Structure formats: structure tokens, C-alpha cells
mmCIF file of C-alpha atoms and ligand atoms in Angstrom:
data_model
loop_
_atom_site.group_PDB
_atom_site.id
_atom_site.type_symbol
_atom_site.label_atom_id
_atom_site.label_comp_id
_atom_site.label_asym_id
_atom_site.label_seq_id
_atom_site.Cartn_x
_atom_site.Cartn_y
_atom_site.Cartn_z
ATOM 1 C CA UNK K 116 -89.625 -166.932 85.712
ATOM 2 C CA UNK K 117 -92.801 -165.362 87.188
ATOM 3 C CA UNK K 118 -92.713 -163.615 90.490
ATOM 4 C CA UNK K 119 -95.518 -165.055 92.534
ATOM 5 C CA UNK K 120 -94.432 -164.417 96.152
ATOM 6 C CA UNK K 121 -93.757 -161.326 98.011
ATOM 7 C CA UNK K 122 -92.130 -160.860 101.485
ATOM 8 C CA UNK K 123 -93.511 -158.139 103.609
ATOM 9 C CA UNK K 124 -91.212 -157.516 106.628
ATOM 10 C CA UNK K 125 -93.550 -156.134 109.449
ATOM 11 C CA UNK K 126 -91.677 -157.068 112.614
ATOM 12 C CA UNK K 127 -90.315 -153.495 113.352
ATOM 13 C CA UNK K 128 -91.196 -151.736 116.481
ATOM 14 C CA UNK K 129 -92.490 -148.495 114.750
ATOM 15 C CA UNK K 130 -90.570 -146.239 117.157
ATOM 16 C CA UNK K 131 -90.844 -143.238 114.950
ATOM 17 C CA UNK K 132 -94.612 -142.910 115.772
ATOM 18 C CA UNK K 133 -94.835 -143.520 119.550
ATOM 19 C CA UNK K 134 -97.146 -143.689 121.403
ATOM 20 C CA UNK K 135 -99.613 -144.586 118.516
ATOM 21 C CA UNK K 136 -97.638 -147.690 117.779
ATOM 22 C CA UNK K 137 -97.285 -148.917 121.360
ATOM 23 C CA UNK K 138 -100.105 -151.457 120.973
ATOM 24 C CA UNK K 139 -101.321 -151.004 117.358
ATOM 25 C CA UNK K 140 -98.670 -152.076 114.880
ATOM 26 C CA UNK K 141 -97.492 -149.247 112.650
ATOM 27 C CA UNK K 142 -98.572 -151.185 109.495
ATOM 28 C CA UNK K 143 -102.203 -151.213 110.802
ATOM 29 C CA UNK K 144 -102.361 -147.478 111.277
ATOM 30 C CA UNK K 145 -105.399 -146.331 109.157
ATOM 31 C CA UNK K 146 -105.115 -144.252 105.928
ATOM 32 C CA UNK K 147 -108.535 -142.922 105.385
ATOM 33 C CA UNK K 148 -110.622 -146.356 105.803
ATOM 34 C CA UNK K 149 -107.913 -148.967 105.441
ATOM 35 C CA UNK K 150 -104.910 -150.067 107.299
ATOM 36 C CA UNK K 151 -101.617 -149.068 105.417
ATOM 37 C CA UNK K 152 -100.634 -152.646 105.062
ATOM 38 C CA UNK K 153 -103.930 -153.357 102.967
ATOM 39 C CA UNK K 154 -102.759 -150.652 100.380
ATOM 40 C CA UNK K 155 -99.374 -152.414 100.139
ATOM 41 C CA UNK K 156 -100.939 -155.810 99.819
ATOM 42 C CA UNK K 157 -103.260 -154.448 97.205
ATOM 43 C CA UNK K 158 -100.261 -152.943 95.301
ATOM 44 C CA UNK K 159 -98.467 -156.325 95.278
ATOM 45 C CA UNK K 160 -101.508 -158.139 94.161
ATOM 46 C CA UNK K 161 -102.230 -155.705 91.320
ATOM 47 C CA UNK K 162 -98.656 -156.455 90.102
ATOM 48 C CA UNK K 163 -99.464 -160.165 89.837
ATOM 49 C CA UNK K 164 -98.307 -161.416 93.307
ATOM 50 C CA UNK K 165 -100.447 -164.334 94.547
ATOM 51 C CA UNK K 166 -98.787 -165.174 97.873
ATOM 52 C CA UNK K 167 -97.873 -162.828 100.589
ATOM 53 C CA UNK K 168 -95.308 -163.931 103.369
ATOM 54 C CA UNK K 169 -95.483 -161.639 106.475
ATOM 55 C CA UNK K 170 -92.282 -161.477 108.610
ATOM 56 C CA UNK K 171 -93.905 -160.698 111.933
ATOM 57 C CA UNK K 172 -92.776 -160.556 115.610
ATOM 58 C CA UNK K 173 -94.080 -160.680 119.174
ATOM 59 C CA UNK K 174 -97.263 -158.722 119.607
ATOM 60 C CA UNK K 175 -98.049 -158.297 115.891
ATOM 61 C CA UNK K 176 -100.988 -160.899 115.784
ATOM 62 C CA UNK K 177 -103.435 -158.198 114.604
ATOM 63 C CA UNK K 178 -101.791 -158.192 111.141
ATOM 64 C CA UNK K 179 -102.387 -161.883 110.597
ATOM 65 C CA UNK K 180 -105.972 -161.367 111.879
ATOM 66 C CA UNK K 181 -106.676 -158.474 109.501
ATOM 67 C CA UNK K 182 -105.993 -160.802 106.548
ATOM 68 C CA UNK K 183 -107.934 -163.663 108.042
ATOM 69 C CA UNK K 184 -111.751 -164.470 108.189
ATOM 70 C CA UNK K 185 -113.763 -162.962 111.156
ATOM 71 C CA UNK K 186 -116.750 -165.229 110.937
ATOM 72 C CA UNK K 187 -118.661 -163.655 113.867
ATOM 73 C CA UNK K 188 -118.473 -160.294 112.363
ATOM 74 C CA UNK K 189 -119.321 -161.458 108.901
ATOM 75 C CA UNK K 190 -122.444 -163.289 110.278
ATOM 76 C CA UNK K 191 -123.545 -160.230 112.032
ATOM 77 C CA UNK K 192 -123.333 -158.136 109.117
ATOM 78 C CA UNK K 193 -125.015 -160.710 106.911
ATOM 79 C CA UNK K 194 -127.898 -160.883 109.311
ATOM 80 C CA UNK K 195 -128.381 -157.188 109.322
ATOM 81 C CA UNK K 196 -128.101 -156.999 105.472
ATOM 82 C CA UNK K 197 -125.088 -154.778 105.515
ATOM 83 C CA UNK K 198 -123.793 -155.743 102.183
ATOM 84 C CA UNK K 199 -121.230 -152.999 101.587
ATOM 85 C CA UNK K 200 -119.624 -153.417 105.089
ATOM 86 C CA UNK K 201 -119.546 -157.259 104.587
ATOM 87 C CA UNK K 202 -117.628 -156.945 101.245
ATOM 88 C CA UNK K 203 -115.199 -154.442 103.036
ATOM 89 C CA UNK K 204 -114.574 -157.035 105.827
ATOM 90 C CA UNK K 205 -114.033 -159.950 103.477
ATOM 91 C CA UNK K 206 -111.936 -158.097 101.033
ATOM 92 C CA UNK K 207 -108.474 -158.387 102.808
ATOM 93 C CA UNK K 208 -108.499 -162.107 103.152
ATOM 94 C CA UNK K 209 -109.622 -162.533 99.503
ATOM 95 C CA UNK K 210 -106.667 -160.539 98.166
ATOM 96 C CA UNK K 211 -104.229 -163.270 98.162
ATOM 97 C CA UNK K 212 -102.787 -166.428 99.938
ATOM 98 C CA UNK K 213 -101.154 -165.456 103.282
ATOM 99 C CA UNK K 214 -98.651 -166.855 105.581
ATOM 100 C CA UNK K 215 -96.494 -165.514 108.356
ATOM 101 C CA UNK K 216 -93.206 -166.497 109.563
ATOM 102 C CA UNK K 217 -91.458 -165.073 112.794
ATOM 103 C CA UNK K 218 -88.417 -162.838 113.131
ATOM 104 C CA UNK K 219 -87.726 -163.651 117.003
ATOM 105 C CA UNK K 220 -85.002 -160.983 117.255
ATOM 106 C CA UNK K 221 -84.700 -157.443 115.963
ATOM 107 C CA UNK K 222 -81.416 -158.204 114.019
ATOM 108 C CA UNK K 223 -82.139 -156.128 110.891
ATOM 109 C CA UNK K 224 -83.875 -156.075 107.546
ATOM 110 C CA UNK K 225 -81.607 -158.488 105.980
ATOM 111 C CA UNK K 226 -82.270 -160.968 108.900
ATOM 112 C CA UNK K 227 -86.004 -160.490 108.540
ATOM 113 C CA UNK K 228 -85.707 -161.472 104.672
ATOM 114 C CA UNK K 229 -83.555 -164.437 105.654
ATOM 115 C CA UNK K 230 -86.452 -165.536 107.942
ATOM 116 C CA UNK K 231 -88.649 -165.988 105.013
ATOM 117 C CA UNK K 232 -86.090 -168.274 103.152
ATOM 118 C CA UNK K 233 -88.177 -171.702 103.546
ATOM 119 C CA UNK K 234 -91.354 -169.936 102.730
ATOM 120 C CA UNK K 235 -89.887 -168.393 99.633
ATOM 121 C CA UNK K 236 -87.941 -171.447 98.528
ATOM 122 C CA UNK K 237 -85.779 -171.295 95.275
ATOM 123 C CA UNK K 238 -87.549 -168.726 93.107
ATOM 124 C CA UNK K 239 -87.238 -164.912 92.690
ATOM 125 C CA UNK K 240 -89.581 -162.840 94.966
ATOM 126 C CA UNK K 241 -90.657 -159.256 95.632
ATOM 127 C CA UNK K 242 -89.939 -157.494 98.963
ATOM 128 C CA UNK K 243 -92.313 -154.563 99.886
ATOM 129 C CA UNK K 244 -91.474 -152.563 103.086
ATOM 130 C CA UNK K 245 -94.619 -151.648 105.035
ATOM 131 C CA UNK K 246 -94.277 -147.967 105.613
ATOM 132 C CA UNK K 247 -94.515 -146.563 102.150
ATOM 133 C CA UNK K 248 -96.875 -146.697 99.138
ATOM 134 C CA UNK K 249 -94.622 -146.774 96.058
ATOM 135 C CA UNK K 250 -96.417 -148.389 93.172
ATOM 136 C CA UNK K 251 -93.600 -149.197 90.980
ATOM 137 C CA UNK K 252 -93.508 -152.958 90.805
ATOM 138 C CA UNK K 253 -94.726 -153.364 87.080
ATOM 139 C CA UNK K 254 -91.819 -151.454 85.753
ATOM 140 C CA UNK K 255 -89.412 -153.470 87.997
ATOM 141 C CA UNK K 256 -90.830 -156.736 86.755
ATOM 142 C CA UNK K 257 -90.431 -155.692 83.132
ATOM 143 C CA UNK K 258 -86.607 -155.131 84.037
ATOM 144 C CA UNK K 259 -86.498 -158.315 85.812
ATOM 145 C CA UNK K 260 -87.828 -160.361 82.894
ATOM 146 C CA UNK K 261 -85.270 -158.796 80.721
ATOM 147 C CA UNK K 262 -82.113 -159.079 82.931
ATOM 148 C CA UNK K 263 -83.134 -161.858 85.343
ATOM 149 C CA UNK K 264 -81.185 -160.218 88.232
ATOM 150 C CA UNK K 265 -82.332 -158.376 91.380
ATOM 151 C CA UNK K 266 -84.064 -155.063 90.741
ATOM 152 C CA UNK K 267 -84.210 -151.987 92.956
ATOM 153 C CA UNK K 268 -86.525 -149.030 92.660
ATOM 154 C CA UNK K 269 -84.430 -145.802 92.896
ATOM 155 C CA UNK K 270 -85.554 -142.310 93.282
ATOM 156 C CA UNK K 271 -83.867 -138.993 93.626
ATOM 157 C CA UNK K 272 -83.623 -137.612 97.087
ATOM 158 C CA UNK K 273 -82.943 -134.306 98.494
ATOM 159 C CA UNK K 274 -79.462 -134.044 100.097
ATOM 160 C CA UNK K 275 -80.792 -133.590 103.706
ATOM 161 C CA UNK K 276 -82.518 -136.963 103.495
ATOM 162 C CA UNK K 277 -79.638 -139.114 102.044
ATOM 163 C CA UNK K 278 -78.558 -140.455 105.504
ATOM 164 C CA UNK K 279 -82.095 -141.925 105.902
ATOM 165 C CA UNK K 280 -81.831 -144.367 102.803
ATOM 166 C CA UNK K 281 -79.648 -146.908 101.139
ATOM 167 C CA UNK K 282 -77.881 -144.827 98.227
ATOM 168 C CA UNK K 283 -76.760 -146.297 94.965
ATOM 169 C CA UNK K 284 -74.093 -145.415 92.343
ATOM 170 C CA UNK K 285 -75.197 -146.793 88.928
ATOM 171 C CA UNK K 286 -74.443 -147.053 85.179
ATOM 172 C CA UNK K 287 -77.286 -146.300 82.747
ATOM 173 C CA UNK K 288 -78.047 -149.187 80.485
ATOM 174 C CA UNK K 289 -81.147 -147.792 78.875
ATOM 175 C CA UNK K 290 -83.371 -144.767 79.737
ATOM 176 C CA UNK K 291 -84.409 -145.042 83.310
ATOM 177 C CA UNK K 292 -82.823 -148.439 83.694
ATOM 178 C CA UNK K 293 -79.578 -148.908 85.515
ATOM 179 C CA UNK K 294 -76.945 -151.376 86.545
ATOM 180 C CA UNK K 295 -76.260 -150.953 90.293
ATOM 181 C CA UNK K 296 -72.560 -150.526 90.874
ATOM 182 C CA UNK K 297 -72.369 -149.636 94.589
ATOM 183 C CA UNK K 298 -74.783 -149.391 97.397
ATOM 184 C CA UNK K 299 -74.235 -147.658 100.851
ATOM 185 C CA UNK K 300 -76.656 -148.094 103.750
ATOM 186 C CA UNK K 301 -77.555 -144.592 105.218
ATOM 187 C CA UNK K 302 -74.230 -142.787 104.379
ATOM 188 C CA UNK K 303 -73.331 -139.358 105.450
ATOM 189 C CA UNK K 304 -73.696 -136.747 102.769
ATOM 190 C CA UNK K 305 -69.813 -136.896 102.266
ATOM 191 C CA UNK K 306 -69.899 -140.737 101.836
ATOM 192 C CA UNK K 307 -72.908 -140.916 99.672
ATOM 193 C CA UNK K 308 -72.050 -142.036 96.066
ATOM 194 C CA UNK K 309 -74.925 -140.320 94.549
ATOM 195 C CA UNK K 310 -78.449 -138.822 95.373
ATOM 196 C CA UNK K 311 -80.334 -142.006 94.230
ATOM 197 C CA UNK K 312 -81.945 -143.607 97.204
ATOM 198 C CA UNK K 313 -83.462 -147.160 97.435
ATOM 199 C CA UNK K 314 -87.215 -147.141 97.804
ATOM 200 C CA UNK K 315 -88.854 -149.944 99.893
ATOM 201 C CA UNK K 316 -89.566 -152.149 96.781
ATOM 202 C CA UNK K 317 -87.246 -154.891 95.679
ATOM 203 C CA UNK K 318 -87.263 -157.811 93.138
ATOM 204 C CA UNK K 319 -84.652 -160.337 94.577
ATOM 205 C CA UNK K 320 -83.287 -163.496 93.078
ATOM 206 C CA UNK K 321 -82.963 -166.463 95.534
ATOM 207 C CA UNK K 322 -79.138 -166.476 95.682
ATOM 208 C CA UNK K 323 -79.794 -163.695 98.175
ATOM 209 C CA UNK K 324 -80.245 -166.276 100.878
ATOM 210 C CA UNK K 325 -76.785 -167.704 101.182
ATOM 211 C CA UNK K 326 -75.331 -164.226 100.833
ATOM 212 C CA UNK K 327 -77.582 -163.051 103.652
ATOM 213 C CA UNK K 328 -76.461 -166.028 105.732
ATOM 214 C CA UNK K 329 -72.862 -164.841 105.693
ATOM 215 C CA UNK K 330 -73.631 -161.050 105.849
ATOM 216 C CA UNK K 331 -72.070 -159.528 108.835
ATOM 217 C CA UNK K 332 -73.871 -156.814 111.030
ATOM 218 C CA UNK K 333 -73.302 -153.447 109.207
ATOM 219 C CA UNK K 334 -74.854 -149.996 109.848
ATOM 220 C CA UNK K 335 -76.400 -149.835 113.339
ATOM 221 C CA UNK K 336 -75.131 -153.268 114.204
ATOM 222 C CA UNK K 337 -77.802 -154.788 112.081
ATOM 223 C CA UNK K 338 -77.773 -157.412 109.216
ATOM 224 C CA UNK K 339 -78.424 -154.855 106.447
ATOM 225 C CA UNK K 340 -80.314 -156.165 103.301
ATOM 226 C CA UNK K 341 -78.365 -153.437 101.370
ATOM 227 C CA UNK K 342 -75.183 -155.125 102.077
ATOM 228 C CA UNK K 343 -76.286 -158.425 100.744
ATOM 229 C CA UNK K 344 -77.702 -156.669 97.625
ATOM 230 C CA UNK K 345 -74.210 -154.969 97.207
ATOM 231 C CA UNK K 346 -72.672 -158.416 96.890
ATOM 232 C CA UNK K 347 -75.011 -159.227 94.090
ATOM 233 C CA UNK K 348 -74.145 -155.719 92.437
ATOM 234 C CA UNK K 349 -70.500 -156.674 92.620
ATOM 235 C CA UNK K 350 -71.328 -159.851 90.712
ATOM 236 C CA UNK K 351 -73.124 -157.630 88.083
ATOM 237 C CA UNK K 352 -76.648 -159.104 89.233
ATOM 238 C CA UNK K 353 -78.280 -156.159 90.623
ATOM 239 C CA UNK K 354 -80.230 -153.586 88.400
ATOM 240 C CA UNK K 355 -82.414 -150.713 89.238
ATOM 241 C CA UNK K 356 -85.144 -148.542 87.734
ATOM 242 C CA UNK K 357 -85.280 -144.860 88.062
ATOM 243 C CA UNK K 358 -88.760 -144.182 89.634
ATOM 244 C CA UNK K 359 -90.166 -140.677 89.286
ATOM 245 C CA UNK K 360 -93.781 -141.569 90.323
ATOM 246 C CA UNK K 361 -95.586 -140.892 93.513
ATOM 247 C CA UNK K 362 -94.013 -142.189 96.808
ATOM 248 C CA UNK K 363 -96.032 -141.826 100.077
ATOM 249 C CA UNK K 364 -94.173 -142.422 103.216
ATOM 250 C CA UNK K 365 -96.204 -142.957 106.227
ATOM 251 C CA UNK K 366 -93.497 -143.775 108.574
ATOM 252 C CA UNK K 367 -93.283 -140.588 110.565
ATOM 253 C CA UNK K 368 -96.062 -138.522 112.227
ATOM 254 C CA UNK K 369 -95.877 -135.841 109.489
ATOM 255 C CA UNK K 370 -95.710 -138.693 106.676
ATOM 256 C CA UNK K 371 -98.761 -140.363 108.172
ATOM 257 C CA UNK K 372 -100.690 -137.223 108.083
ATOM 258 C CA UNK K 373 -99.621 -136.097 104.595
ATOM 259 C CA UNK K 374 -100.284 -139.589 103.312
ATOM 260 C CA UNK K 375 -103.725 -139.619 104.788
ATOM 261 C CA UNK K 376 -104.423 -136.131 103.150
ATOM 262 C CA UNK K 377 -103.202 -137.480 99.581
ATOM 263 C CA UNK K 378 -105.166 -140.494 99.847
ATOM 264 C CA UNK K 379 -108.311 -138.702 101.194
ATOM 265 C CA UNK K 380 -108.256 -136.249 98.327
ATOM 266 C CA UNK K 381 -108.239 -139.165 95.840
ATOM 267 C CA UNK K 382 -111.056 -140.980 97.649
ATOM 268 C CA UNK K 383 -114.300 -140.713 95.605
ATOM 269 C CA UNK K 384 -116.679 -140.238 98.479
ATOM 270 C CA UNK K 385 -114.618 -138.043 100.842
ATOM 271 C CA UNK K 386 -112.449 -136.221 98.429
ATOM 272 C CA UNK K 387 -114.659 -133.443 97.748
ATOM 273 C CA UNK K 388 -115.545 -132.742 101.260
ATOM 274 C CA UNK K 389 -111.889 -132.935 102.393
ATOM 275 C CA UNK K 390 -110.807 -130.399 99.684
ATOM 276 C CA UNK K 391 -113.415 -127.865 101.021
ATOM 277 C CA UNK K 392 -112.315 -128.500 104.481
ATOM 278 C CA UNK K 393 -108.656 -127.947 103.660
ATOM 279 C CA UNK K 394 -109.553 -124.553 101.898
ATOM 280 C CA UNK K 395 -111.574 -123.494 104.973
ATOM 281 C CA UNK K 396 -108.849 -124.443 107.351
ATOM 282 C CA UNK K 397 -106.271 -122.459 105.329
ATOM 283 C CA UNK K 398 -108.547 -119.366 105.274
ATOM 284 C CA UNK K 399 -109.103 -119.647 109.056
ATOM 285 C CA UNK K 400 -105.387 -119.682 109.636
ATOM 286 C CA UNK K 401 -104.591 -116.474 107.599
HETATM 287 C C1 LIG Z 153 -84.775 -149.443 104.710
HETATM 288 C C2 LIG Z 153 -83.468 -149.762 103.931
HETATM 289 C C3 LIG Z 153 -83.004 -148.715 103.052
HETATM 290 C C4 LIG Z 153 -84.136 -148.252 102.280
HETATM 291 C C5 LIG Z 153 -85.293 -147.840 103.018
HETATM 292 C C6 LIG Z 153 -86.434 -147.289 102.140
HETATM 293 O O1 LIG Z 153 -84.441 -148.676 105.628
HETATM 294 O O2 LIG Z 153 -82.531 -150.389 104.774
HETATM 295 O O3 LIG Z 153 -81.878 -149.101 102.451
HETATM 296 O O4 LIG Z 153 -83.642 -146.972 101.530
HETATM 297 O O5 LIG Z 153 -85.699 -148.982 103.759
HETATM 298 O O6 LIG Z 153 -87.653 -146.715 102.779
HETATM 299 P P1 LIG Z 153 -85.449 -148.172 106.898
HETATM 300 O O7 LIG Z 153 -86.368 -147.239 106.397
HETATM 301 O O8 LIG Z 153 -86.163 -149.547 107.296
HETATM 302 O O9 LIG Z 153 -84.508 -147.863 108.062
#
């Protein structure tokens, strides 16, 4: 079965980057010249996703607006002959079909996914978390096609960061492809079953919904997505890929800055000037 839909939970309060996120949703903070969320939607679309389901909350209207038409602005740019700007303004809404559902209470990531149940229906779907750029869906889709189970993206994390992630223990099935045996949400170093962390990219089979419905609050008193995936793992229905590519996390002030620098250096127009600037700054600091 093809994966056509992706759920993007964007209801969080973004408390790690206050006060920047007091009014502007974290997912709309710019990275060079686009909001973070646009990179993530583009990542999904490049992997073949056609329909994006945002799980939003109070005061996050701007997210829907960014992926909708803004005819007044379009008309103004058209009248002035600003073709490049017009194309940039139109691009977000042309990427996919968009819809939004609400998560009215902050009850956790598992609960946010459950809010998308009706919009997803009875088909497998992708989940992309909004504070990281981790282009690993194509490999995950290959594994899904073969095993027809949920698929996680796992990456090796330094010991001191273990307690920030879901951590998996696995059995290798083929090179870089694992069957997930155990999952613990944000364990201490002592509790952690390994150093393989769950990245914010998931392929999920729809039997996750009845599981989420009966999942009790876990770590932090929240309904954890990880706990529902653990139930699938116990049924032998959760696989993972070992991802070794780039993973840009913009969910903290330092991460926001380093992600901007990485993307700025890759940018065809501003990359060379940014490189010169960085060299210059480093020299001046010596
Ligand atoms: C969530 C998940 C966690 C995962 C992480 C990836 O945590 O609950 O299992 O490892 O995303 O970024 P959050 O970062 O939303 O607290």
C-alpha cells in the first residue's frame, strides 16, 4: 500500500525557544528564507506524500495561512511584475493538499496523532515532527514496502543526550534494518536499552489508533506515541532503519542557529558570502 498522507503535529508551545515563540509558532521560525515547516513539508512531498494533515492548537493559525493562498499579496506582486517573489509566495500552497485538525488539550504526542485519526482513515501514514530536518523517509518507505509494519528512524546518540529521546533496543534483520524489540521514552542513562534514539520521522500502520486510544499517560504524564509503538513492537510489528545521514535539530536556540548556518552554507545565492563572513568572524575573535 502506498503512503499518501503525512501527519505533522504542530500543536506544541515551543517552550524551549521563548520568547521567540510567544506569538510566532516555533514551526514558522525562519531558516534562511523559508519557515522551518516548509522544509519539512518539502521533505515529505519529495518522498511522495500528497496530503498533509497538521495537528494544530490555539494560536497557531499562521501555520495554515502559510500553506494557503494570499490573493492580495499575489495580486500586488503580479501587478508589479515581481515574478520571482510571486513564485515564492505561491510555492507553499502548491506543494500538497493541506488540512488541519485541532488538538484542544496538550495531552502528549500520542494524543496529537490520535486527533488525526479521522483525517488519516484506515491507511498507513507518515509522521514528521516539526523541529528537525531529517531526510530519511525514502529508505523508511522501502522497509515499509518489504515488511508492512510501522518503521522508525533510529540514530546513534551521545550518552548525555539519551534522556532527550525515545530509545530502542533492536535485532538486526539486514544491514541497517532492525526489528524493534523494546522502546523507552526519555530514559535515564541507566534505564536506556541502547544508544539508538528515535528521530522525529515515522511510518505508522493504522492499527496504532486503537492502541493509542487505550494508551495510558506515561513519561511526564503525557500520552506517549512511543508507548503505543512499543505495543506494536511487542506484536513484532515495528521495524527501524539505522539512519546515519544529516539530522538538523532546530528545537533549541543553539540548534536554530546551527541549522540556519548549515542551510545558509548550502544556499546557492548566499552560501559563498556566508562562508566569507564566518571566516572573517572567526579571525576577528582570535
Ligand atoms: C519526541 C518523541 C521522542 C523522539 C523525539 C525526536 O520527543 O517523543 O521519542 O525521540 O521526539 O525528536 P520530543 O522531542 O517531542 O519531546
